[in-house]
Amino acid sequence: VKDAEDQLGARVGYIELDLNSGKILESFRPEERF
């Protein structure tokens, strides 16, 4: 289930996940953080 959310989150929801979890960005690339 994380695989599907990872792809979508990394593109459009990675920003929202950061506010909710705050740890998702760490998983993604540091360049996508901002």
PDB file of C-alpha atoms in Angstrom:
ATOM      1  CA  VAL A   1       0.000   0.000   0.000  1.00  0.00           C
ATOM      2  CA  LYS A   2       2.918   2.345   0.616  1.00  0.00           C
ATOM      3  CA  ASP A   3       4.232   1.842  -2.916  1.00  0.00           C
ATOM      4  CA  ALA A   4       1.095   3.367  -4.455  1.00  0.00           C
ATOM      5  CA  GLU A   5       1.073   6.279  -2.021  1.00  0.00           C
ATOM      6  CA  ASP A   6       4.809   6.768  -2.464  1.00  0.00           C
ATOM      7  CA  GLN A   7       4.472   7.407  -6.207  1.00  0.00           C
ATOM      8  CA  LEU A   8       1.449   9.705  -5.874  1.00  0.00           C
ATOM      9  CA  GLY A   9       2.749  11.375  -2.719  1.00  0.00           C
ATOM     10  CA  ALA A  10       6.176  11.991  -4.214  1.00  0.00           C
ATOM     11  CA  ARG A  11       4.514  13.937  -7.015  1.00  0.00           C
ATOM     12  CA  VAL A  12       1.512  15.771  -5.594  1.00  0.00           C
ATOM     13  CA  GLY A  13       0.992  14.748  -1.977  1.00  0.00           C
ATOM     14  CA  TYR A  14       4.588  14.765  -0.752  1.00  0.00           C
ATOM     15  CA  ILE A  15       3.963  18.309   0.507  1.00  0.00           C
ATOM     16  CA  GLU A  16       0.823  17.340   2.428  1.00  0.00           C
ATOM     17  CA  LEU A  17       2.493  14.224   3.861  1.00  0.00           C
ATOM     18  CA  ASP A  18       5.324  16.410   5.162  1.00  0.00           C
ATOM     19  CA  LEU A  19       2.881  18.461   7.239  1.00  0.00           C
ATOM     20  CA  ASN A  20       1.061  15.340   8.447  1.00  0.00           C
ATOM     21  CA  SER A  21       3.990  13.014   9.110  1.00  0.00           C
ATOM     22  CA  GLY A  22       6.996  15.294   8.769  1.00  0.00           C
ATOM     23  CA  LYS A  23       9.083  12.203   8.055  1.00  0.00           C
ATOM     24  CA  ILE A  24       7.953  11.501   4.488  1.00  0.00           C
ATOM     25  CA  LEU A  25      10.246  14.187   3.084  1.00  0.00           C
ATOM     26  CA  GLU A  26      13.213  12.426   4.688  1.00  0.00           C
ATOM     27  CA  SER A  27      12.359   9.382   2.567  1.00  0.00           C
ATOM     28  CA  PHE A  28      12.051  11.445  -0.617  1.00  0.00           C
ATOM     29  CA  ARG A  29      14.930  13.370  -2.138  1.00  0.00           C
ATOM     30  CA  PRO A  30      16.042  16.459  -0.159  1.00  0.00           C
ATOM     31  CA  GLU A  31      15.776  18.476  -3.365  1.00  0.00           C
ATOM     32  CA  GLU A  32      12.024  17.825  -3.601  1.00  0.00           C
ATOM     33  CA  ARG A  33      11.531  19.111  -0.043  1.00  0.00           C
ATOM     34  CA  PHE A  34      11.484  22.657  -1.423  1.00  0.00           C
TER      35      PHE A  34
END
